[in-house]
Short mmCIF file of C-alpha atoms and ligand atoms in Angstrom, two decimals:
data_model
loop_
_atom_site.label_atom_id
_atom_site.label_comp_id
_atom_site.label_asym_id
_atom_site.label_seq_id
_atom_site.Cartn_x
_atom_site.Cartn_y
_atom_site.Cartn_z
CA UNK A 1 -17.18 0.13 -38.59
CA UNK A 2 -18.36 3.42 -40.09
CA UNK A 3 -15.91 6.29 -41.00
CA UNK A 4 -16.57 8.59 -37.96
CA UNK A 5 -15.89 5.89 -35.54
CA UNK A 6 -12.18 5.19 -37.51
CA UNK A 7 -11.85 8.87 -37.54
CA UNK A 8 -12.31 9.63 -33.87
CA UNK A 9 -10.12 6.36 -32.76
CA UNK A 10 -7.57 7.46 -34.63
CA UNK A 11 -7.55 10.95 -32.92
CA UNK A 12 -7.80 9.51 -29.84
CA UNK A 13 -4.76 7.44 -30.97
CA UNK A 14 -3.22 9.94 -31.68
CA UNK A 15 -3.59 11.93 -28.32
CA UNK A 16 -2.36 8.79 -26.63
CA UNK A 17 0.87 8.41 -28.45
CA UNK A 18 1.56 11.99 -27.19
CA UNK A 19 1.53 11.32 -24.38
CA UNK A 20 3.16 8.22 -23.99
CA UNK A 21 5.69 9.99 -25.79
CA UNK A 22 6.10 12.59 -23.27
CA UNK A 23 6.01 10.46 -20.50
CA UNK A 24 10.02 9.45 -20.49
CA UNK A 25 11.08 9.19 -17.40
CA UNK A 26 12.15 5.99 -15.55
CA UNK A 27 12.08 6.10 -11.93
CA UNK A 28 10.23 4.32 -8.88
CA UNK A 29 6.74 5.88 -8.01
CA UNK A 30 4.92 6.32 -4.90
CA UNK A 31 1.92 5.13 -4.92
CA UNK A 32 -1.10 5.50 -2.25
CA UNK A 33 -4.18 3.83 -1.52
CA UNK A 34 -6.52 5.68 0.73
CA UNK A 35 -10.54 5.77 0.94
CA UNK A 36 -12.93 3.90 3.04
CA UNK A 37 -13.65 1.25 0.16
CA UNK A 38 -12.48 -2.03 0.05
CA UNK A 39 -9.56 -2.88 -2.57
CA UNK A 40 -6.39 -0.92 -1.07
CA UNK A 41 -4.10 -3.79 0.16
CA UNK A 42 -5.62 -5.82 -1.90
CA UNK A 43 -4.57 -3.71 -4.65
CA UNK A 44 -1.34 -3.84 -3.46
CA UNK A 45 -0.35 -7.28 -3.33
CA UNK A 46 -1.73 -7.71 -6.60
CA UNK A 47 0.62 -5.00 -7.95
CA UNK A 48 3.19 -7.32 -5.83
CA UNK A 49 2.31 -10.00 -7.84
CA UNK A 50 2.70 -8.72 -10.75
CA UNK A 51 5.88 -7.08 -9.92
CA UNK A 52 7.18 -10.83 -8.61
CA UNK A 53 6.07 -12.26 -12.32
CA UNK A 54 8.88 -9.73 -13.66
CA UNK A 55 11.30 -11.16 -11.25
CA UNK A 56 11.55 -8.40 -9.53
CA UNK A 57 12.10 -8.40 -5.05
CA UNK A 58 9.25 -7.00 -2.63
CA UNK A 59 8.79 -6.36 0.66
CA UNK A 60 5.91 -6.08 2.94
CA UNK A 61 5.60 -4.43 6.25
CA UNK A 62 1.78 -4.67 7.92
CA UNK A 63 1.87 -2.10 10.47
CA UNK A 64 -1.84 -3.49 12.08
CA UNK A 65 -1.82 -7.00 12.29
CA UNK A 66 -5.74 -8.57 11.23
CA UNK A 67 -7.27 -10.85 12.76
CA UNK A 68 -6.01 -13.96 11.66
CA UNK A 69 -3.50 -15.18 8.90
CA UNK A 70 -4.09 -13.67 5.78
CA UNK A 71 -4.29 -15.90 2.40
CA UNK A 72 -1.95 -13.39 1.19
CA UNK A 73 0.24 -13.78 3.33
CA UNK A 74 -0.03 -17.55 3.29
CA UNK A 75 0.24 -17.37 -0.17
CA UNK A 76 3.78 -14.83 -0.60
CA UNK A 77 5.39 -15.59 2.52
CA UNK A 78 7.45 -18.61 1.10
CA UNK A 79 8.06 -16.70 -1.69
CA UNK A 80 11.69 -16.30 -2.20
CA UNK A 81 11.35 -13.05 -3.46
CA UNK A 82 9.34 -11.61 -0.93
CA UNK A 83 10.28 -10.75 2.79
CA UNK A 84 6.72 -10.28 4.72
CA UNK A 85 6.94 -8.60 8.15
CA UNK A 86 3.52 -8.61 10.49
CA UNK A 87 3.73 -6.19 13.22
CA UNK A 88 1.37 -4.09 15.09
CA UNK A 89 1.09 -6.55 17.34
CA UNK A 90 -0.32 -5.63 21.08
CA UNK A 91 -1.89 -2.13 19.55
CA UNK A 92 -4.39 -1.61 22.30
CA UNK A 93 -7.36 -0.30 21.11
CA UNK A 94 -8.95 -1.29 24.66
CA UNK A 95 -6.57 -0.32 27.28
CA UNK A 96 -5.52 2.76 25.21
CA UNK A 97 -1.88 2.43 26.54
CA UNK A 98 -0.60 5.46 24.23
CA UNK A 99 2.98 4.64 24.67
CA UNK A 100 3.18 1.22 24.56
CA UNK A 101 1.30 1.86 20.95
CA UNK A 102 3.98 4.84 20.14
CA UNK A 103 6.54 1.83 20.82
CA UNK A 104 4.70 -0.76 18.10
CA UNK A 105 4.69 1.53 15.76
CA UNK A 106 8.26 2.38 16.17
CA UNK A 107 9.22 -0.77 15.87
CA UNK A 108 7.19 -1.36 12.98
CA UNK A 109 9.09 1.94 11.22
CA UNK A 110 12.34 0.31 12.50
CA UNK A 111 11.66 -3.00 10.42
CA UNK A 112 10.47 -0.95 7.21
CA UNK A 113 13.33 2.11 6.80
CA UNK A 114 16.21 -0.22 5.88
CA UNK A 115 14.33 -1.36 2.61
CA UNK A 116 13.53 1.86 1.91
CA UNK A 117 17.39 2.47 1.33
CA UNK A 118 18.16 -1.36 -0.38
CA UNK A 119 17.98 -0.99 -4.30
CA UNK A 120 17.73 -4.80 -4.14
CA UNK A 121 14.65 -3.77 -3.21
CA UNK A 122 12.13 -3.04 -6.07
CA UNK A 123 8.76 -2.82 -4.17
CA UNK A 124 8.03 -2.35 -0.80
CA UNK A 125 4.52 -2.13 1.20
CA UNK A 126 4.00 0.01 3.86
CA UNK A 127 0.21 -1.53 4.37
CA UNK A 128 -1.60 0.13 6.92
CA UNK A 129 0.88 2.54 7.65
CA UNK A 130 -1.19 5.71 7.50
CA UNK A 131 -3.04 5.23 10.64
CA UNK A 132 0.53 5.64 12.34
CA UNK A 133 -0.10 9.27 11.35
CA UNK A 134 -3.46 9.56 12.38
CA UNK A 135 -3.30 8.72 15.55
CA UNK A 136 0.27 10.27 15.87
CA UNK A 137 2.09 6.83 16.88
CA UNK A 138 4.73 8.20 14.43
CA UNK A 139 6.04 11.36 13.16
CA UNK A 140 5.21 11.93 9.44
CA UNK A 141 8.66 14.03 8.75
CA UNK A 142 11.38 11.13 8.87
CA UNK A 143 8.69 9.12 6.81
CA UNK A 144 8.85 11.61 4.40
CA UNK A 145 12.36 12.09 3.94
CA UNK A 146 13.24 8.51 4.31
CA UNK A 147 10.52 8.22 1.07
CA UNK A 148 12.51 10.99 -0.84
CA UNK A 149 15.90 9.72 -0.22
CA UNK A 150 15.09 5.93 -1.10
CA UNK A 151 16.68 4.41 -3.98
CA UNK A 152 15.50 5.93 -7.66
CA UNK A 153 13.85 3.14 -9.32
CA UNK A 154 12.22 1.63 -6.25
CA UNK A 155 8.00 1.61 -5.53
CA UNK A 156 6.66 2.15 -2.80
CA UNK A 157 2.74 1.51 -1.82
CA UNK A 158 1.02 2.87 1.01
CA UNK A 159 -1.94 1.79 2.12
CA UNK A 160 -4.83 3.43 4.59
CA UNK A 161 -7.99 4.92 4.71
CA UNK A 162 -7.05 8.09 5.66
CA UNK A 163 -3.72 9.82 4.16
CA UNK A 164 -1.47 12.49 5.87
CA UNK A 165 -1.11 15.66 3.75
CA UNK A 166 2.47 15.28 3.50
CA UNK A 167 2.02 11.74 2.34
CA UNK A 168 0.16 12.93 -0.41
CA UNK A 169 2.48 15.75 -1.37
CA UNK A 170 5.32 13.60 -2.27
CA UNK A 171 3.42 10.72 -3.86
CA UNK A 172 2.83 10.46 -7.36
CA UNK A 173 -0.13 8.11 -7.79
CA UNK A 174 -2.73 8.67 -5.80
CA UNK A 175 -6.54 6.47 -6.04
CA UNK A 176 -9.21 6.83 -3.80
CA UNK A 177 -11.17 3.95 -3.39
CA UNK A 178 -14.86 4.69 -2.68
CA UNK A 179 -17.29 2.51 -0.44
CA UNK A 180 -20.37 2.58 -2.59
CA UNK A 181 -21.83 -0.46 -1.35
CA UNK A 182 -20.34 -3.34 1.03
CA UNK A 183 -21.36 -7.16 1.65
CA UNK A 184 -20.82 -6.99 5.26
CA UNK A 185 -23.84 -4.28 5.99
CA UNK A 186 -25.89 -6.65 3.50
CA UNK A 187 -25.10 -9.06 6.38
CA UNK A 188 -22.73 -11.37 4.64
CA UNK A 189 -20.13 -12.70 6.96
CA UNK A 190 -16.49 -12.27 6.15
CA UNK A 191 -15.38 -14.62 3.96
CA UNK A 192 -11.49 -16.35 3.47
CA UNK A 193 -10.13 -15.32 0.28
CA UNK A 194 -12.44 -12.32 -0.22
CA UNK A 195 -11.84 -10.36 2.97
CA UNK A 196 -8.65 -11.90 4.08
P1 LIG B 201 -8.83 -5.31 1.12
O1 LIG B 201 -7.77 -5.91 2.02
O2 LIG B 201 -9.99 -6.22 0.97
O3 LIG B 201 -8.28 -4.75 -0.14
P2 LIG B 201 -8.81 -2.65 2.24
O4 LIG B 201 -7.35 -2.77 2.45
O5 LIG B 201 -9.29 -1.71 1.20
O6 LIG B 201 -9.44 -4.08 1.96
P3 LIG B 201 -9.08 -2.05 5.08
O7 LIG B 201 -9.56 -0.74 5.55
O8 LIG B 201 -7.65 -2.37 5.23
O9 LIG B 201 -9.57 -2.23 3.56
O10 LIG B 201 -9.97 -3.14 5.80
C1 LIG B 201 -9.58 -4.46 5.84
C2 LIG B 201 -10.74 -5.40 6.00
O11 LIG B 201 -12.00 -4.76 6.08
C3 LIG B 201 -10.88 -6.33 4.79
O12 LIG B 201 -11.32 -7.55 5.29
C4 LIG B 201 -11.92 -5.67 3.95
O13 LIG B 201 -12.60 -6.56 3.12
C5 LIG B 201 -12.82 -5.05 4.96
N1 LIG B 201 -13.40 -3.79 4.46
C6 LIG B 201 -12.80 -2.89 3.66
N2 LIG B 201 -13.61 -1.86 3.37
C7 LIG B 201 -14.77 -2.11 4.04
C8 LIG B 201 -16.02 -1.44 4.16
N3 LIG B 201 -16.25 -0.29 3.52
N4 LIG B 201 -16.98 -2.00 4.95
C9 LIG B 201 -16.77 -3.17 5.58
N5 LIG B 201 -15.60 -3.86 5.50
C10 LIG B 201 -14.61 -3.35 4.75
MG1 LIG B 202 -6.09 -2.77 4.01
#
């Protein structure tokens, strides 16, 4: 190891324990996931996971329900630490029955707001959620305030493509994940365990 490179790590060392040293506070976050790349709920319930190997309680509310049973869900649902809710069940995409869709989603919202104000409570999933914006199946505003007035140290992740602004105003992490390249337009075939 030559002399510069000792010199520069330990500047950069330094820099770092500024900033750790700055950053004091201890509170719950609010994290989203957006972009049209794959990794956001997946993301997610691996931050569950390692939020569960801390001991701590999550919840999960999937406001579109997939295709099929997840392996994630599979996997956490007799987890005694986790509650797992699947809704969005009857969204129709087809028949474009607007308020029969405005009731899903309201009933999804119903399930999610009371862990929102449980401390016992440390994590909780909104996956999904943001298309309830987008296609206005639910208001943003008592979202929002239900967000700000949830317990201090909880974490909340929301998952979606596409984010409302408001979302993104309150939230304090925020990662876009890009689609650079995907199997599926290579012509590989969804697989278990990779794509659900
Ligand atoms: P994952 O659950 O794999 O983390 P995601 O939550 O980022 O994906 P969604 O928009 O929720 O992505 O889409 C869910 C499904 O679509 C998953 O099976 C995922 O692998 C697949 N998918 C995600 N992004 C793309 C893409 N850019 N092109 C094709 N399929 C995708
Ligand atoms: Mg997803």
């Amino acid at each position: 190891m030559t002399d510069s490179h000792q010199q520069k790590m330990a500047a950069k060392k330094a820099v770092m324990d500024a900033k750790i040293a700055k950053a004091t506070e201890e509170r719950g976050i609010l994290i989203l996931m957006k972009g049209n790349g794959k990794g956001k709920s997946s993301s997610a319930f691996g931050t569950m996971a390692r939020s569960l190997g801390h001991g701590k309680r999550a919840a999960v509310i999937q406001f579109l329900k997939g295709r099929t049973e997840t392996g994630e869900y599979r996997f956490f649902k007799e987890h005694p630490m986790v509650d797992w809710h699947v809704m969005g069940e009857g969204f129709t995409w087809e028949t474009q029955n607007k308020e029969q869709d405005i009731a899903t989603a309201q009933k999804a919202w119903e399930t999610a707001r009371p862990y929102l104000s449980n401390p016992d409570y440390d994590l909780v999933i909104l996956d999904e959620m943001s298309y309830m914006f987008k296609y206005h199946y639910l208001d943003v505003e008592p979202v929002v305030a239900a967000l700000q007035q949830r317990p201090r140290l909880q974490n909340v992740i929301i998952t979606g493509r596409t984010m409302a602004t408001p979302l993104q105003e309150i939230a304090d992490t925020i990662s876009s994940v890009q689609d650079e390249r995907h199997a599926f337009r290579l012509g590989v075939k969804a697989q278990a365990g990779i794509e659900f």
